[in-house]
Amino acid sequence: MTQQHLNNAQQQWHEVDQYVNERLHLKQGLFEQILERNRKANLPPIDVSPAQGALLQQLITMSGARRVLEIGTLGGYSTIWMAQALPQDGQVVTLELEENHAAVARINFEQAGVYERIEQRTGEALEQLQQLADEQIEPFDFIFIDADKPNNPAYLKWALHFSHPGTVIFADNVVREGEVIDQHSTDPRIHGVRQFYDLIHDEPRLRSVTTIQTVGEKGYDGFLMAIVGEPTPERS
């Protein structure tokens, strides 16, 4: 594919997403205001797309999740999509490295009316996960991994630690514009994602594992989803 063909394809992906967002009312005023606040606060524009946010919301609804762990808050855009799907006694525990990102997220949570359903923890995610373990926190029903990719293997191990049979593990950015197949890549993000796949390949507790490649306003990438089961020699 020539660069011109690629540019044309990317433009079409973006336009299709815009059409879908409009027809399905995915770009609601609330979420547009949240993204605008994030932009004004100079947060990196790496939130999930509206369609992906709606997908997260649907998965939580379909799975009947009550407790959600999110690794990587940013400005809380995805957090709000998920929190809206929870029952009144549901909770999202969300982890964010940067205090300024977390501060913006808190404002967004309050505006969205979901602040009471969200527990924010700020600092290094691996340290926060260890703290959760030390507190012997209740397992989670749905775990969303969307933070620094070099640490994806460690995040997966913690996700399994905090899971029970039936927990859904969902990870974003696992295709990396196709670079995930480059075993010679020098990019630590690619290495992290490839090691993530290696661990999943060898983990008997994970079933119904799939990766879906995605295109759209966020470019070419993909997400991985797995369901935790009892340890067995083979996956279903």
PDB file of C-alpha atoms in Angstrom:
ATOM      1  CA  MET A   1       0.000   0.000   0.000  1.00  0.00           C
ATOM      2  CA  THR A   2       1.404   3.395  -0.985  1.00  0.00           C
ATOM      3  CA  GLN A   3       1.485   6.259   1.500  1.00  0.00           C
ATOM      4  CA  GLN A   4      -1.304   7.973  -0.444  1.00  0.00           C
ATOM      5  CA  HIS A   5      -3.482   4.856  -0.245  1.00  0.00           C
ATOM      6  CA  LEU A   6      -2.759   4.609   3.480  1.00  0.00           C
ATOM      7  CA  ASN A   7      -3.665   8.248   4.001  1.00  0.00           C
ATOM      8  CA  ASN A   8      -6.912   7.738   2.081  1.00  0.00           C
ATOM      9  CA  ALA A   9      -7.735   4.654   4.148  1.00  0.00           C
ATOM     10  CA  GLN A  10      -7.068   6.469   7.424  1.00  0.00           C
ATOM     11  CA  GLN A  11      -9.291   9.341   6.312  1.00  0.00           C
ATOM     12  CA  GLN A  12     -12.061   6.889   5.496  1.00  0.00           C
ATOM     13  CA  TRP A  13     -11.692   5.124   8.858  1.00  0.00           C
ATOM     14  CA  HIS A  14     -12.018   8.490  10.584  1.00  0.00           C
ATOM     15  CA  GLU A  15     -15.063   9.508   8.544  1.00  0.00           C
ATOM     16  CA  VAL A  16     -16.816   6.195   9.192  1.00  0.00           C
ATOM     17  CA  ASP A  17     -16.230   6.594  12.921  1.00  0.00           C
ATOM     18  CA  GLN A  18     -17.628  10.114  12.759  1.00  0.00           C
ATOM     19  CA  TYR A  19     -20.709   8.829  10.937  1.00  0.00           C
ATOM     20  CA  VAL A  20     -21.231   6.031  13.460  1.00  0.00           C
ATOM     21  CA  ASN A  21     -20.736   8.402  16.387  1.00  0.00           C
ATOM     22  CA  GLU A  22     -23.349  10.765  14.970  1.00  0.00           C
ATOM     23  CA  ARG A  23     -25.943   8.165  14.031  1.00  0.00           C
ATOM     24  CA  LEU A  24     -25.623   6.225  17.297  1.00  0.00           C
ATOM     25  CA  HIS A  25     -25.350   9.350  19.496  1.00  0.00           C
ATOM     26  CA  LEU A  26     -21.986   8.243  20.845  1.00  0.00           C
ATOM     27  CA  LYS A  27     -20.571  11.757  20.990  1.00  0.00           C
ATOM     28  CA  GLN A  28     -22.840  12.943  23.766  1.00  0.00           C
ATOM     29  CA  GLY A  29     -22.403  16.442  25.143  1.00  0.00           C
ATOM     30  CA  LEU A  30     -21.037  15.136  28.441  1.00  0.00           C
ATOM     31  CA  PHE A  31     -18.269  13.141  26.817  1.00  0.00           C
ATOM     32  CA  GLU A  32     -17.400  15.962  24.433  1.00  0.00           C
ATOM     33  CA  GLN A  33     -17.007  18.290  27.416  1.00  0.00           C
ATOM     34  CA  ILE A  34     -14.784  15.752  29.153  1.00  0.00           C
ATOM     35  CA  LEU A  35     -12.513  15.432  26.118  1.00  0.00           C
ATOM     36  CA  GLU A  36     -12.369  19.210  25.797  1.00  0.00           C
ATOM     37  CA  ARG A  37     -11.342  19.562  29.457  1.00  0.00           C
ATOM     38  CA  ASN A  38      -8.660  16.927  28.895  1.00  0.00           C
ATOM     39  CA  ARG A  39      -7.356  18.815  25.867  1.00  0.00           C
ATOM     40  CA  LYS A  40      -7.233  22.113  27.769  1.00  0.00           C
ATOM     41  CA  ALA A  41      -5.279  20.368  30.543  1.00  0.00           C
ATOM     42  CA  ASN A  42      -2.767  19.141  27.926  1.00  0.00           C
ATOM     43  CA  LEU A  43      -3.478  15.487  28.571  1.00  0.00           C
ATOM     44  CA  PRO A  44      -2.273  13.264  25.718  1.00  0.00           C
ATOM     45  CA  PRO A  45      -5.143  12.498  23.276  1.00  0.00           C
ATOM     46  CA  ILE A  46      -4.975   8.753  23.770  1.00  0.00           C
ATOM     47  CA  ASP A  47      -8.423   8.106  25.237  1.00  0.00           C
ATOM     48  CA  VAL A  48     -10.483   5.311  23.758  1.00  0.00           C
ATOM     49  CA  SER A  49     -12.836   6.392  20.973  1.00  0.00           C
ATOM     50  CA  PRO A  50     -16.559   6.901  21.667  1.00  0.00           C
ATOM     51  CA  ALA A  51     -17.362   3.581  19.959  1.00  0.00           C
ATOM     52  CA  GLN A  52     -14.748   1.821  22.089  1.00  0.00           C
ATOM     53  CA  GLY A  53     -16.114   3.463  25.233  1.00  0.00           C
ATOM     54  CA  ALA A  54     -19.578   2.207  24.341  1.00  0.00           C
ATOM     55  CA  LEU A  55     -18.121  -1.268  23.793  1.00  0.00           C
ATOM     56  CA  LEU A  56     -16.580  -1.256  27.276  1.00  0.00           C
ATOM     57  CA  GLN A  57     -19.936  -0.208  28.670  1.00  0.00           C
ATOM     58  CA  GLN A  58     -21.736  -3.012  26.838  1.00  0.00           C
ATOM     59  CA  LEU A  59     -19.233  -5.647  27.957  1.00  0.00           C
ATOM     60  CA  ILE A  60     -19.650  -4.646  31.582  1.00  0.00           C
ATOM     61  CA  THR A  61     -23.429  -4.737  31.246  1.00  0.00           C
ATOM     62  CA  MET A  62     -23.410  -8.131  29.519  1.00  0.00           C
ATOM     63  CA  SER A  63     -20.992  -9.655  32.012  1.00  0.00           C
ATOM     64  CA  GLY A  64     -22.976  -8.365  34.984  1.00  0.00           C
ATOM     65  CA  ALA A  65     -19.811  -6.862  36.459  1.00  0.00           C
ATOM     66  CA  ARG A  66     -20.104  -5.081  39.784  1.00  0.00           C
ATOM     67  CA  ARG A  67     -16.420  -4.455  40.494  1.00  0.00           C
ATOM     68  CA  VAL A  68     -14.045  -3.053  37.871  1.00  0.00           C
ATOM     69  CA  LEU A  69     -10.290  -2.481  37.977  1.00  0.00           C
ATOM     70  CA  GLU A  70      -8.845  -0.007  35.484  1.00  0.00           C
ATOM     71  CA  ILE A  71      -5.081   0.263  35.054  1.00  0.00           C
ATOM     72  CA  GLY A  72      -4.550   3.671  33.453  1.00  0.00           C
ATOM     73  CA  THR A  73      -7.065   6.449  34.189  1.00  0.00           C
ATOM     74  CA  LEU A  74      -5.712   9.382  32.150  1.00  0.00           C
ATOM     75  CA  GLY A  75      -8.574  11.913  32.292  1.00  0.00           C
ATOM     76  CA  GLY A  76     -11.215   9.383  33.220  1.00  0.00           C
ATOM     77  CA  TYR A  77     -12.987   9.182  29.849  1.00  0.00           C
ATOM     78  CA  SER A  78     -13.065   5.365  29.725  1.00  0.00           C
ATOM     79  CA  THR A  79     -13.645   5.231  33.481  1.00  0.00           C
ATOM     80  CA  ILE A  80     -16.896   7.132  33.109  1.00  0.00           C
ATOM     81  CA  TRP A  81     -18.148   4.903  30.292  1.00  0.00           C
ATOM     82  CA  MET A  82     -17.587   1.903  32.550  1.00  0.00           C
ATOM     83  CA  ALA A  83     -18.927   3.470  35.745  1.00  0.00           C
ATOM     84  CA  GLN A  84     -22.185   4.350  34.011  1.00  0.00           C
ATOM     85  CA  ALA A  85     -22.784   0.639  33.331  1.00  0.00           C
ATOM     86  CA  LEU A  86     -22.444  -0.401  36.970  1.00  0.00           C
ATOM     87  CA  PRO A  87     -25.268  -0.962  39.455  1.00  0.00           C
ATOM     88  CA  GLN A  88     -25.654   1.528  42.271  1.00  0.00           C
ATOM     89  CA  ASP A  89     -23.430  -0.554  44.549  1.00  0.00           C
ATOM     90  CA  GLY A  90     -20.804  -1.076  41.845  1.00  0.00           C
ATOM     91  CA  GLN A  91     -17.305   0.364  41.955  1.00  0.00           C
ATOM     92  CA  VAL A  92     -14.420   1.166  39.632  1.00  0.00           C
ATOM     93  CA  VAL A  93     -10.961   1.189  41.189  1.00  0.00           C
ATOM     94  CA  THR A  94      -8.794   3.158  38.779  1.00  0.00           C
ATOM     95  CA  LEU A  95      -5.016   3.644  38.896  1.00  0.00           C
ATOM     96  CA  GLU A  96      -3.168   6.655  37.468  1.00  0.00           C
ATOM     97  CA  LEU A  97       0.505   7.560  37.625  1.00  0.00           C
ATOM     98  CA  GLU A  98       0.247  11.332  37.105  1.00  0.00           C
ATOM     99  CA  GLU A  99      -1.361  13.457  39.811  1.00  0.00           C
ATOM    100  CA  ASN A 100      -2.359  16.187  37.350  1.00  0.00           C
ATOM    101  CA  HIS A 101      -4.165  13.607  35.180  1.00  0.00           C
ATOM    102  CA  ALA A 102      -5.931  12.269  38.263  1.00  0.00           C
ATOM    103  CA  ALA A 103      -6.976  15.785  39.289  1.00  0.00           C
ATOM    104  CA  VAL A 104      -8.606  16.388  35.895  1.00  0.00           C
ATOM    105  CA  ALA A 105     -10.281  12.983  36.115  1.00  0.00           C
ATOM    106  CA  ARG A 106     -11.802  13.859  39.501  1.00  0.00           C
ATOM    107  CA  ILE A 107     -13.487  16.910  37.998  1.00  0.00           C
ATOM    108  CA  ASN A 108     -14.778  14.781  35.132  1.00  0.00           C
ATOM    109  CA  PHE A 109     -16.153  12.161  37.531  1.00  0.00           C
ATOM    110  CA  GLU A 110     -18.027  14.809  39.471  1.00  0.00           C
ATOM    111  CA  GLN A 111     -19.481  16.332  36.309  1.00  0.00           C
ATOM    112  CA  ALA A 112     -20.602  12.900  35.087  1.00  0.00           C
ATOM    113  CA  GLY A 113     -22.285  12.111  38.409  1.00  0.00           C
ATOM    114  CA  VAL A 114     -20.289   8.920  38.974  1.00  0.00           C
ATOM    115  CA  TYR A 115     -17.794  10.134  41.564  1.00  0.00           C
ATOM    116  CA  GLU A 116     -19.289   7.946  44.317  1.00  0.00           C
ATOM    117  CA  ARG A 117     -18.741   4.802  42.238  1.00  0.00           C
ATOM    118  CA  ILE A 118     -15.049   5.450  41.619  1.00  0.00           C
ATOM    119  CA  GLU A 119     -12.032   4.939  43.851  1.00  0.00           C
ATOM    120  CA  GLN A 120      -8.971   6.731  42.508  1.00  0.00           C
ATOM    121  CA  ARG A 121      -5.450   5.705  43.403  1.00  0.00           C
ATOM    122  CA  THR A 122      -2.488   7.747  42.254  1.00  0.00           C
ATOM    123  CA  GLY A 123       1.116   6.641  41.850  1.00  0.00           C
ATOM    124  CA  GLU A 124       3.089   3.872  40.195  1.00  0.00           C
ATOM    125  CA  ALA A 125       0.586   1.246  39.107  1.00  0.00           C
ATOM    126  CA  LEU A 126       2.701  -1.697  40.209  1.00  0.00           C
ATOM    127  CA  GLU A 127       3.047  -0.183  43.672  1.00  0.00           C
ATOM    128  CA  GLN A 128      -0.690   0.489  43.827  1.00  0.00           C
ATOM    129  CA  LEU A 129      -1.444  -3.078  42.772  1.00  0.00           C
ATOM    130  CA  GLN A 130       0.821  -4.391  45.507  1.00  0.00           C
ATOM    131  CA  GLN A 131      -0.983  -2.135  47.975  1.00  0.00           C
ATOM    132  CA  LEU A 132      -4.331  -3.556  46.841  1.00  0.00           C
ATOM    133  CA  ALA A 133      -2.952  -7.043  47.420  1.00  0.00           C
ATOM    134  CA  ASP A 134      -1.697  -6.077  50.874  1.00  0.00           C
ATOM    135  CA  GLU A 135      -5.203  -4.826  51.677  1.00  0.00           C
ATOM    136  CA  GLN A 136      -6.599  -8.177  50.514  1.00  0.00           C
ATOM    137  CA  ILE A 137      -9.107  -6.360  48.339  1.00  0.00           C
ATOM    138  CA  GLU A 138     -12.078  -8.270  46.922  1.00  0.00           C
ATOM    139  CA  PRO A 139     -11.539  -9.718  43.411  1.00  0.00           C
ATOM    140  CA  PHE A 140     -12.775  -7.852  40.349  1.00  0.00           C
ATOM    141  CA  ASP A 141     -15.305  -8.902  37.726  1.00  0.00           C
ATOM    142  CA  PHE A 142     -13.859  -6.837  34.869  1.00  0.00           C
ATOM    143  CA  ILE A 143     -10.274  -5.603  34.444  1.00  0.00           C
ATOM    144  CA  PHE A 144      -9.260  -3.029  31.822  1.00  0.00           C
ATOM    145  CA  ILE A 145      -5.520  -2.784  31.077  1.00  0.00           C
ATOM    146  CA  ASP A 146      -4.653   0.446  29.269  1.00  0.00           C
ATOM    147  CA  ALA A 147      -1.430   1.876  30.675  1.00  0.00           C
ATOM    148  CA  ASP A 148       2.282   1.805  29.782  1.00  0.00           C
ATOM    149  CA  LYS A 149       2.793  -1.163  27.458  1.00  0.00           C
ATOM    150  CA  PRO A 150       6.255  -2.278  28.682  1.00  0.00           C
ATOM    151  CA  ASN A 151       4.574  -3.259  31.964  1.00  0.00           C
ATOM    152  CA  ASN A 152       1.733  -5.197  30.311  1.00  0.00           C
ATOM    153  CA  PRO A 153       3.200  -8.581  31.360  1.00  0.00           C
ATOM    154  CA  ALA A 154       3.262  -7.492  35.014  1.00  0.00           C
ATOM    155  CA  TYR A 155      -0.247  -6.045  34.721  1.00  0.00           C
ATOM    156  CA  LEU A 156      -1.520  -9.352  33.382  1.00  0.00           C
ATOM    157  CA  LYS A 157      -0.033 -11.231  36.344  1.00  0.00           C
ATOM    158  CA  TRP A 158      -1.731  -8.832  38.741  1.00  0.00           C
ATOM    159  CA  ALA A 159      -4.995  -9.056  36.779  1.00  0.00           C
ATOM    160  CA  LEU A 160      -4.959 -12.806  37.284  1.00  0.00           C
ATOM    161  CA  HIS A 161      -4.213 -12.302  40.976  1.00  0.00           C
ATOM    162  CA  PHE A 162      -7.291 -10.098  41.345  1.00  0.00           C
ATOM    163  CA  SER A 163      -9.562 -12.314  39.245  1.00  0.00           C
ATOM    164  CA  HIS A 164     -12.068 -15.064  39.924  1.00  0.00           C
ATOM    165  CA  PRO A 165     -13.537 -17.594  37.482  1.00  0.00           C
ATOM    166  CA  GLY A 166     -15.628 -15.508  35.090  1.00  0.00           C
ATOM    167  CA  THR A 167     -13.584 -12.304  35.336  1.00  0.00           C
ATOM    168  CA  VAL A 168     -13.191 -10.553  31.978  1.00  0.00           C
ATOM    169  CA  ILE A 169      -9.729  -9.150  31.177  1.00  0.00           C
ATOM    170  CA  PHE A 170      -9.726  -6.528  28.426  1.00  0.00           C
ATOM    171  CA  ALA A 171      -6.530  -4.919  27.100  1.00  0.00           C
ATOM    172  CA  ASP A 172      -6.231  -2.076  24.596  1.00  0.00           C
ATOM    173  CA  ASN A 173      -3.489  -1.241  22.053  1.00  0.00           C
ATOM    174  CA  VAL A 174      -2.316  -4.807  21.458  1.00  0.00           C
ATOM    175  CA  VAL A 175      -1.740  -4.574  17.680  1.00  0.00           C
ATOM    176  CA  ARG A 176       0.277  -1.339  17.508  1.00  0.00           C
ATOM    177  CA  GLU A 177      -0.357  -0.637  13.787  1.00  0.00           C
ATOM    178  CA  GLY A 178       0.725  -4.200  13.051  1.00  0.00           C
ATOM    179  CA  GLU A 179       4.130  -3.794  14.678  1.00  0.00           C
ATOM    180  CA  VAL A 180       3.290  -6.522  17.206  1.00  0.00           C
ATOM    181  CA  ILE A 181       4.491  -9.115  14.663  1.00  0.00           C
ATOM    182  CA  ASP A 182       7.959  -7.516  14.449  1.00  0.00           C
ATOM    183  CA  GLN A 183      10.108  -9.740  16.637  1.00  0.00           C
ATOM    184  CA  HIS A 184      13.129  -7.525  15.897  1.00  0.00           C
ATOM    185  CA  SER A 185      11.493  -4.292  17.071  1.00  0.00           C
ATOM    186  CA  THR A 186      13.568  -2.148  19.427  1.00  0.00           C
ATOM    187  CA  ASP A 187      10.445  -0.441  20.800  1.00  0.00           C
ATOM    188  CA  PRO A 188       9.913  -1.425  24.465  1.00  0.00           C
ATOM    189  CA  ARG A 189       6.154  -1.044  23.960  1.00  0.00           C
ATOM    190  CA  ILE A 190       6.218  -3.733  21.277  1.00  0.00           C
ATOM    191  CA  HIS A 191       8.319  -5.999  23.514  1.00  0.00           C
ATOM    192  CA  GLY A 192       5.829  -5.492  26.347  1.00  0.00           C
ATOM    193  CA  VAL A 193       2.862  -6.419  24.174  1.00  0.00           C
ATOM    194  CA  ARG A 194       4.653  -9.453  22.700  1.00  0.00           C
ATOM    195  CA  GLN A 195       5.567 -10.706  26.185  1.00  0.00           C
ATOM    196  CA  PHE A 196       1.951 -10.113  27.182  1.00  0.00           C
ATOM    197  CA  TYR A 197       0.876 -12.459  24.372  1.00  0.00           C
ATOM    198  CA  ASP A 198       3.491 -15.013  25.398  1.00  0.00           C
ATOM    199  CA  LEU A 199       2.158 -15.110  28.949  1.00  0.00           C
ATOM    200  CA  ILE A 200      -1.408 -15.484  27.720  1.00  0.00           C
ATOM    201  CA  HIS A 201      -0.340 -18.326  25.419  1.00  0.00           C
ATOM    202  CA  ASP A 202       1.046 -20.250  28.390  1.00  0.00           C
ATOM    203  CA  GLU A 203      -1.666 -19.393  30.925  1.00  0.00           C
ATOM    204  CA  PRO A 204      -4.202 -22.249  31.348  1.00  0.00           C
ATOM    205  CA  ARG A 205      -6.582 -20.140  33.414  1.00  0.00           C
ATOM    206  CA  LEU A 206      -7.466 -17.923  30.441  1.00  0.00           C
ATOM    207  CA  ARG A 207     -10.247 -19.080  28.114  1.00  0.00           C
ATOM    208  CA  SER A 208     -12.100 -17.738  25.126  1.00  0.00           C
ATOM    209  CA  VAL A 209      -9.119 -15.512  24.355  1.00  0.00           C
ATOM    210  CA  THR A 210      -9.365 -13.368  21.260  1.00  0.00           C
ATOM    211  CA  THR A 211      -7.822 -10.288  19.689  1.00  0.00           C
ATOM    212  CA  ILE A 212      -9.869  -8.049  17.412  1.00  0.00           C
ATOM    213  CA  GLN A 213      -7.992  -5.716  15.079  1.00  0.00           C
ATOM    214  CA  THR A 214      -9.577  -2.261  14.911  1.00  0.00           C
ATOM    215  CA  VAL A 215      -9.448   0.733  12.597  1.00  0.00           C
ATOM    216  CA  GLY A 216     -11.038   4.113  13.146  1.00  0.00           C
ATOM    217  CA  GLU A 217     -10.328   7.620  14.380  1.00  0.00           C
ATOM    218  CA  LYS A 218      -7.648   6.125  16.663  1.00  0.00           C
ATOM    219  CA  GLY A 219      -5.851   4.564  13.681  1.00  0.00           C
ATOM    220  CA  TYR A 220      -4.995   0.882  13.320  1.00  0.00           C
ATOM    221  CA  ASP A 221      -4.757  -1.116  16.530  1.00  0.00           C
ATOM    222  CA  GLY A 222      -6.698  -3.763  18.411  1.00  0.00           C
ATOM    223  CA  PHE A 223      -7.889  -5.087  21.729  1.00  0.00           C
ATOM    224  CA  LEU A 224      -7.582  -8.436  23.468  1.00  0.00           C
ATOM    225  CA  MET A 225     -10.238 -10.024  25.606  1.00  0.00           C
ATOM    226  CA  ALA A 226     -10.035 -13.131  27.778  1.00  0.00           C
ATOM    227  CA  ILE A 227     -12.237 -14.831  30.338  1.00  0.00           C
ATOM    228  CA  VAL A 228     -10.692 -16.293  33.462  1.00  0.00           C
ATOM    229  CA  GLY A 229     -11.563 -19.894  34.271  1.00  0.00           C
ATOM    230  CA  GLU A 230     -10.363 -22.619  36.573  1.00  0.00           C
ATOM    231  CA  PRO A 231      -6.798 -23.866  35.884  1.00  0.00           C
ATOM    232  CA  THR A 232      -6.959 -26.658  33.297  1.00  0.00           C
ATOM    233  CA  PRO A 233      -4.419 -28.128  30.840  1.00  0.00           C
ATOM    234  CA  GLU A 234      -6.355 -26.844  27.850  1.00  0.00           C
ATOM    235  CA  ARG A 235      -8.412 -23.804  26.981  1.00  0.00           C
ATOM    236  CA  SER A 236     -12.010 -24.140  25.927  1.00  0.00           C
TER     237      SER A 236
END
